[in-house]
Short mmCIF file of C-alpha atoms and ligand atoms in Angstrom, two decimals:
data_model
loop_
_atom_site.label_atom_id
_atom_site.label_comp_id
_atom_site.label_asym_id
_atom_site.label_seq_id
_atom_site.Cartn_x
_atom_site.Cartn_y
_atom_site.Cartn_z
CA MET A 1 -28.64 89.90 16.61
CA THR A 2 -25.97 88.88 14.33
CA THR A 3 -26.07 85.15 12.88
CA HIS A 4 -22.84 83.36 13.92
CA PRO A 5 -21.05 81.91 10.75
CA ARG A 6 -21.57 78.34 11.75
CA ASP A 7 -25.35 79.07 11.81
CA ARG A 8 -25.67 79.83 8.13
CA ALA A 9 -24.64 78.11 5.14
CA SER A 10 -20.92 78.55 4.21
CA LEU A 11 -20.45 81.72 2.17
CA THR A 12 -16.81 80.56 0.56
CA ALA A 13 -18.81 77.19 -0.71
CA ARG A 14 -21.20 79.76 -2.33
CA ALA A 15 -18.39 81.65 -3.63
CA VAL A 16 -16.93 78.71 -5.25
CA ALA A 17 -20.47 77.69 -6.69
CA LEU A 18 -20.79 81.12 -8.22
CA GLY A 19 -17.01 80.57 -9.91
CA ARG A 20 -18.29 77.13 -11.24
CA ALA A 21 -21.70 78.41 -12.20
CA VAL A 22 -19.72 81.04 -14.40
CA GLY A 23 -16.76 78.92 -15.40
CA ARG A 24 -14.64 79.21 -18.16
CA GLY A 25 -15.90 78.24 -21.72
CA ASP A 26 -17.17 74.56 -21.66
CA LEU A 27 -15.61 74.16 -18.26
CA ARG A 28 -18.67 74.86 -16.01
CA ASP A 29 -20.96 73.50 -13.44
CA GLY A 30 -24.54 73.53 -15.00
CA LEU A 31 -26.28 72.73 -11.32
CA ALA A 32 -23.84 75.07 -9.28
CA GLU A 33 -26.11 78.11 -9.79
CA ARG A 34 -28.89 76.54 -7.47
CA ALA A 35 -26.70 77.19 -4.48
CA LEU A 36 -26.78 80.95 -5.46
CA PRO A 37 -29.55 83.28 -4.16
CA ARG A 38 -32.40 83.66 -6.95
CA LEU A 39 -31.70 87.43 -7.12
CA VAL A 40 -27.96 86.48 -8.19
CA ARG A 41 -28.64 83.93 -10.86
CA PRO A 42 -29.58 86.44 -13.78
CA ALA A 43 -26.19 88.25 -13.08
CA VAL A 44 -24.45 84.82 -13.40
CA ARG A 45 -26.27 84.19 -16.82
CA GLY A 46 -25.17 87.89 -17.79
CA LEU A 47 -21.56 86.97 -16.84
CA ARG A 48 -21.56 84.04 -19.02
CA ALA A 49 -23.14 85.71 -21.85
CA ALA A 50 -20.52 88.59 -21.49
CA ALA A 51 -17.62 86.07 -21.67
CA GLY A 52 -18.82 85.00 -25.04
CA LEU A 53 -18.25 88.34 -26.56
CA PRO A 54 -14.87 89.58 -28.12
CA GLY A 55 -12.54 90.37 -25.22
CA GLY A 56 -15.29 89.26 -22.56
CA ARG A 57 -13.56 86.30 -21.36
CA ALA A 58 -10.72 88.39 -19.85
CA ALA A 59 -13.13 90.99 -18.62
CA VAL A 60 -15.26 88.46 -16.64
CA ALA A 61 -12.28 86.75 -15.14
CA VAL A 62 -10.87 90.17 -14.19
CA ALA A 63 -14.21 91.22 -12.49
CA LEU A 64 -14.57 87.85 -10.54
CA GLY A 65 -10.67 88.46 -9.60
CA GLY A 66 -10.03 84.91 -11.69
CA LEU A 67 -12.46 82.82 -9.31
CA ASN A 68 -14.67 81.41 -12.31
CA VAL A 69 -11.35 80.41 -13.91
CA HIS A 70 -9.85 78.86 -10.91
CA ALA A 71 -13.08 77.26 -9.92
CA ALA A 72 -13.67 75.57 -13.29
CA LEU A 73 -10.09 74.31 -13.63
CA ARG A 74 -10.06 72.99 -10.06
CA MET A 75 -13.34 71.41 -10.72
CA HIS A 76 -12.05 69.66 -14.09
CA ALA A 77 -9.07 68.49 -12.18
CA VAL A 78 -11.05 67.01 -9.39
CA ASP A 79 -13.59 65.34 -11.63
CA ALA A 80 -10.60 63.62 -13.76
CA GLU A 81 -9.42 62.07 -10.49
CA VAL A 82 -12.82 60.91 -9.42
CA GLU A 83 -13.27 59.56 -12.94
CA ARG A 84 -9.94 57.77 -12.56
CA ALA A 85 -10.68 56.29 -9.02
CA VAL A 86 -14.01 54.81 -10.30
CA HIS A 87 -12.67 53.50 -13.36
CA ASP A 88 -9.99 51.87 -11.22
CA GLY A 89 -12.91 50.07 -9.10
CA ILE A 90 -13.41 52.48 -6.18
CA GLY A 91 -17.03 52.32 -5.51
CA GLN A 92 -17.44 54.65 -2.56
CA VAL A 93 -16.62 58.47 -2.26
CA VAL A 94 -16.79 60.53 0.82
CA VAL A 95 -16.59 64.49 0.25
CA VAL A 96 -15.31 66.04 3.04
CA GLY A 97 -16.52 69.67 3.43
CA ALA A 98 -18.72 69.23 0.42
CA GLY A 99 -20.38 72.54 0.24
CA PHE A 100 -22.40 72.53 -2.87
CA ASP A 101 -20.48 70.00 -4.57
CA THR A 102 -22.45 68.85 -7.31
CA ARG A 103 -20.64 65.60 -8.33
CA ALA A 104 -23.10 63.13 -7.38
CA TRP A 105 -25.78 64.71 -9.39
CA ARG A 106 -23.58 65.60 -12.48
CA MET A 107 -20.92 62.96 -13.27
CA GLU A 108 -22.16 59.98 -15.12
CA ALA A 109 -19.17 58.12 -13.70
CA LEU A 110 -20.40 58.09 -10.43
CA HIS A 111 -23.50 56.26 -11.48
CA GLY A 112 -24.03 53.20 -9.03
CA THR A 113 -21.66 54.50 -6.54
CA HIS A 114 -22.16 55.25 -2.96
CA VAL A 115 -21.34 59.13 -2.11
CA VAL A 116 -21.26 60.47 1.46
CA GLU A 117 -21.06 64.18 1.74
CA VAL A 118 -19.82 65.71 4.98
CA ASP A 119 -20.13 69.25 5.92
CA ARG A 120 -21.11 71.47 9.02
CA PRO A 121 -24.98 71.28 9.75
CA ALA A 122 -26.14 74.71 8.40
CA THR A 123 -24.38 74.37 5.03
CA GLN A 124 -25.95 70.56 4.68
CA ARG A 125 -29.33 71.83 5.39
CA ARG A 126 -29.01 74.46 2.56
CA LYS A 127 -27.39 71.81 0.28
CA GLN A 128 -30.08 69.30 0.55
CA ALA A 129 -32.72 72.00 0.08
CA THR A 130 -30.78 73.23 -3.13
CA MET A 131 -30.72 69.66 -4.55
CA ALA A 132 -33.86 68.43 -3.51
CA ASP A 133 -35.64 68.02 -6.67
CA VAL A 134 -32.63 66.97 -8.73
CA ALA A 135 -32.11 63.16 -8.92
CA PRO A 136 -28.87 62.16 -7.92
CA LEU A 137 -26.92 59.73 -10.36
CA ALA A 138 -25.12 58.25 -7.16
CA ASP A 139 -26.54 56.97 -4.15
CA VAL A 140 -25.86 59.95 -1.71
CA GLU A 141 -25.91 60.36 2.05
CA PHE A 142 -25.43 63.63 3.89
CA VAL A 143 -23.58 63.79 7.31
CA ALA A 144 -23.53 66.96 9.53
CA ALA A 145 -20.22 66.97 11.42
CA ASP A 146 -17.56 69.90 12.40
CA LEU A 147 -14.34 68.40 11.71
CA ALA A 148 -12.63 70.73 14.15
CA GLU A 149 -14.70 68.94 16.86
CA ASP A 150 -16.23 65.83 15.69
CA SER A 151 -14.85 62.43 14.66
CA LEU A 152 -15.10 61.51 11.36
CA LEU A 153 -15.44 57.97 12.44
CA MET A 154 -18.46 58.58 14.53
CA ALA A 155 -19.98 60.73 11.76
CA LEU A 156 -19.72 58.15 9.05
CA ALA A 157 -20.85 55.37 11.55
CA PRO A 158 -24.63 55.64 10.90
CA THR A 159 -23.97 55.57 6.97
CA ALA A 160 -23.69 52.65 4.57
CA TRP A 161 -19.98 53.79 3.90
CA ASP A 162 -17.87 50.64 4.49
CA ARG A 163 -14.45 50.88 5.91
CA HIS A 164 -13.45 47.45 4.65
CA ARG A 165 -13.68 48.70 1.14
CA PRO A 166 -11.33 51.45 -0.61
CA THR A 167 -12.69 54.83 -0.54
CA LEU A 168 -12.06 57.96 -2.45
CA TRP A 169 -11.92 60.79 -0.28
CA VAL A 170 -12.33 64.13 -2.02
CA TRP A 171 -11.19 67.09 0.36
CA GLU A 172 -11.47 70.23 -1.79
CA ALA A 173 -10.93 73.66 -0.65
CA VAL A 174 -11.23 72.93 3.06
CA VAL A 175 -7.74 72.54 4.37
CA PRO A 176 -7.04 76.31 4.02
CA TYR A 177 -10.02 76.96 6.86
CA LEU A 178 -8.71 74.26 9.18
CA ASP A 179 -5.78 74.93 11.44
CA ASP A 180 -2.64 72.73 11.27
CA LEU A 181 -4.02 70.62 14.17
CA ALA A 182 -7.18 69.78 12.78
CA VAL A 183 -5.67 69.42 9.17
CA ARG A 184 -2.95 66.72 10.50
CA SER A 185 -5.48 64.74 12.69
CA THR A 186 -8.29 64.67 9.85
CA ALA A 187 -5.48 63.48 7.54
CA THR A 188 -4.51 60.70 10.05
CA GLY A 189 -7.95 60.03 10.73
CA LEU A 190 -8.96 59.75 6.88
CA ALA A 191 -5.61 57.35 6.60
CA GLU A 192 -6.76 55.10 9.29
CA LEU A 193 -10.38 54.74 8.15
CA SER A 194 -8.81 54.01 4.57
CA ALA A 195 -9.06 50.33 3.29
CA PRO A 196 -5.82 49.37 1.26
CA GLY A 197 -6.37 50.80 -2.19
CA SER A 198 -7.99 54.02 -0.87
CA ARG A 199 -7.08 57.31 -2.40
CA LEU A 200 -7.09 60.92 -1.24
CA VAL A 201 -7.76 64.10 -3.46
CA MET A 202 -7.34 67.35 -1.68
CA THR A 203 -6.50 70.87 -2.09
CA PHE A 204 -4.29 72.99 -0.11
CA ALA A 205 -2.97 76.59 -0.54
CA HIS A 206 0.69 77.89 -0.37
CA PRO A 207 1.21 80.99 1.47
CA VAL A 208 -0.27 83.79 -0.47
CA GLY A 209 1.66 86.84 -1.23
CA GLY A 210 5.16 85.38 -2.51
CA GLY A 211 7.11 87.70 -0.22
CA GLY A 212 8.32 91.49 -0.22
CA VAL A 213 5.93 94.33 0.85
CA ALA A 214 3.33 93.50 -2.37
CA GLY A 215 3.26 90.05 -0.94
CA ALA A 216 2.61 91.33 2.53
CA LEU A 217 -0.26 93.45 1.28
CA VAL A 218 -1.76 90.73 -0.98
CA ASP A 219 -1.49 88.28 2.11
CA SER A 220 -3.17 90.74 4.54
CA GLY A 221 -5.92 91.65 1.81
CA ALA A 222 -6.55 87.97 1.43
CA ARG A 223 -6.91 87.12 4.99
CA LEU A 224 -8.97 90.15 5.43
CA ALA A 225 -11.31 89.01 2.54
CA PHE A 226 -11.85 85.57 4.34
CA GLU A 227 -12.27 86.96 7.96
CA VAL A 228 -15.23 89.07 6.62
CA LEU A 229 -16.69 85.98 5.16
CA GLY A 230 -16.59 84.42 8.57
CA GLU A 231 -14.06 81.78 7.29
CA PRO A 232 -10.55 82.66 8.24
CA LEU A 233 -7.60 81.22 6.41
CA ARG A 234 -5.94 79.01 9.21
CA SER A 235 -3.36 77.03 7.45
CA ALA A 236 -0.96 77.27 4.55
CA TYR A 237 1.69 74.75 3.32
CA ASP A 238 4.10 74.55 0.56
CA ASP A 239 4.49 71.20 -1.63
CA TRP A 240 7.25 69.75 0.41
CA ASP A 241 5.37 70.34 3.85
CA ILE A 242 2.11 69.07 2.46
CA THR A 243 3.95 65.93 1.07
CA ALA A 244 5.54 65.50 4.62
CA LEU A 245 2.19 65.91 6.37
CA LEU A 246 0.36 63.25 4.15
CA THR A 247 3.20 60.66 4.58
CA GLU A 248 3.26 60.96 8.20
CA ALA A 249 -0.41 60.69 8.17
CA GLY A 250 -0.10 57.22 6.67
CA PHE A 251 -0.73 58.04 2.58
CA HIS A 252 1.90 57.06 -0.03
CA ASP A 253 2.79 58.33 -3.19
CA PRO A 254 1.75 61.94 -2.92
CA VAL A 255 1.49 64.03 -6.45
CA VAL A 256 1.15 67.75 -6.41
CA THR A 257 -0.18 69.84 -9.32
CA GLY A 258 -1.21 73.40 -9.89
CA SER A 259 -3.52 75.47 -11.89
CA ARG A 260 -0.77 75.65 -14.66
CA GLU A 261 -1.04 71.78 -15.09
CA TRP A 262 -4.75 71.91 -14.86
CA ALA A 263 -5.18 74.69 -17.57
CA ARG A 264 -2.39 72.49 -19.94
CA THR A 265 -4.68 69.18 -19.49
CA VAL A 266 -7.70 71.30 -21.11
CA GLY A 267 -5.72 73.16 -23.71
CA GLN A 268 -6.21 76.60 -21.87
CA ASP A 269 -3.85 79.24 -20.61
CA ALA A 270 -2.87 79.23 -17.12
CA PRO A 271 -4.54 81.77 -14.62
CA ARG A 272 -1.94 83.97 -12.95
CA LEU A 273 -4.30 85.58 -10.49
CA ILE A 274 -4.65 85.22 -6.65
CA PHE A 275 -6.17 81.68 -6.60
CA ALA A 276 -3.02 80.54 -8.11
CA ALA A 277 -1.74 79.69 -4.51
CA GLU A 278 -4.15 76.74 -4.34
CA ARG A 279 -2.69 73.37 -5.29
CA LEU A 280 -4.13 69.89 -5.52
CA VAL A 281 -2.49 66.59 -3.93
CA THR A 282 -3.30 62.81 -4.41
CA ALA A 283 -2.03 60.18 -2.43
CA VAL A 284 -2.96 56.49 -1.95
CA ARG A 285 -3.13 54.33 0.97
CA ARG A 286 -1.54 50.85 0.69
C1 LIG B 1 -14.46 76.82 0.05
S1 LIG B 1 -15.82 75.56 0.56
C2 LIG B 1 -15.65 74.53 -0.45
C3 LIG B 1 -17.02 73.50 -0.78
C4 LIG B 1 -16.67 72.34 -1.69
N1 LIG B 1 -15.60 71.37 -1.25
C5 LIG B 1 -16.28 73.08 -3.17
O1 LIG B 1 -15.06 72.79 -3.46
O2 LIG B 1 -17.08 73.47 -3.66
C6 LIG B 1 -15.16 75.08 2.23
C7 LIG B 1 -16.30 74.07 2.72
O3 LIG B 1 -15.66 73.50 3.89
C8 LIG B 1 -16.46 73.44 4.81
N2 LIG B 1 -15.93 73.39 6.29
C9 LIG B 1 -14.84 74.38 6.88
N3 LIG B 1 -14.60 74.15 8.03
C10 LIG B 1 -15.24 72.79 8.35
C11 LIG B 1 -15.41 72.09 9.44
N4 LIG B 1 -14.52 72.60 10.70
N5 LIG B 1 -16.18 71.01 9.43
C12 LIG B 1 -16.93 70.60 8.32
N6 LIG B 1 -16.64 71.40 7.32
C13 LIG B 1 -16.17 72.36 7.19
C14 LIG B 1 -17.46 74.69 4.70
O4 LIG B 1 -18.56 74.46 5.31
C15 LIG B 1 -17.55 74.78 3.38
O5 LIG B 1 -18.65 73.87 2.72
#
């Protein structure tokens, strides 16, 4: 009997954790390795050591298809938005499709805040087991919900999340796995649940490939890879579309960035690999 993808912890969430665990230089997540099977952990350390050798950094990036570079830069870009929001007085964070996000355990800025992590039940169970022996810096609650079927309001109802206070919504690396209807209804739901001053930090993906025969091959290759992982790609937007979608949902002032900007912020060169299709958008609720 085969296991339905929904009955096991998300493989894409583990893949992202692998990318963050290897990281790029100082940009890495020291807790991400916990999300990986024990057998894989020595290989992660080997890759990190190899990246420190002459020419090793580029070789490791190529071996991982750029996943480590992209995941590390994205992590840093989202961390910066989280820090900014907390600095500006937002005291509650809801991580939508949290996977193996480790911010509540590693970000000093979240000390004293309330963090709610939402994901499907199987991933939530694995996540809780993974972090069971690490003390969180924030006050963390876990919610099991399938955003394609469940209402976020109902899911958050039993938690200490307070809809009358501003919320930072972190919706990182989830949108491509939802169809357009689920993306729109979730975005509208987030806006409706947002007290004035709330913020949204989310990533989405441009259509991959970029046109032509080569583009079509890259596109079908990427689709096939995610199908095999049991988490098919279901939506893609260009910057204009996502801006319009969020505005329609009720958010304001959307700002879109990509890996080129994230790399520049930390003085690194921009990756030009397949993950460059993923973008970050921030928006506010007035
Ligand atoms: C690529 S992972 C990203 C995890 C995490 N945000 C990160 O950046 O490390 C995608 C996550 O979205 C979650 N997800 C996808 N579809 C979902 C749905 N319909 N409801 C709840 N979570 C979902 C998956 O379980 C998975 O943990």
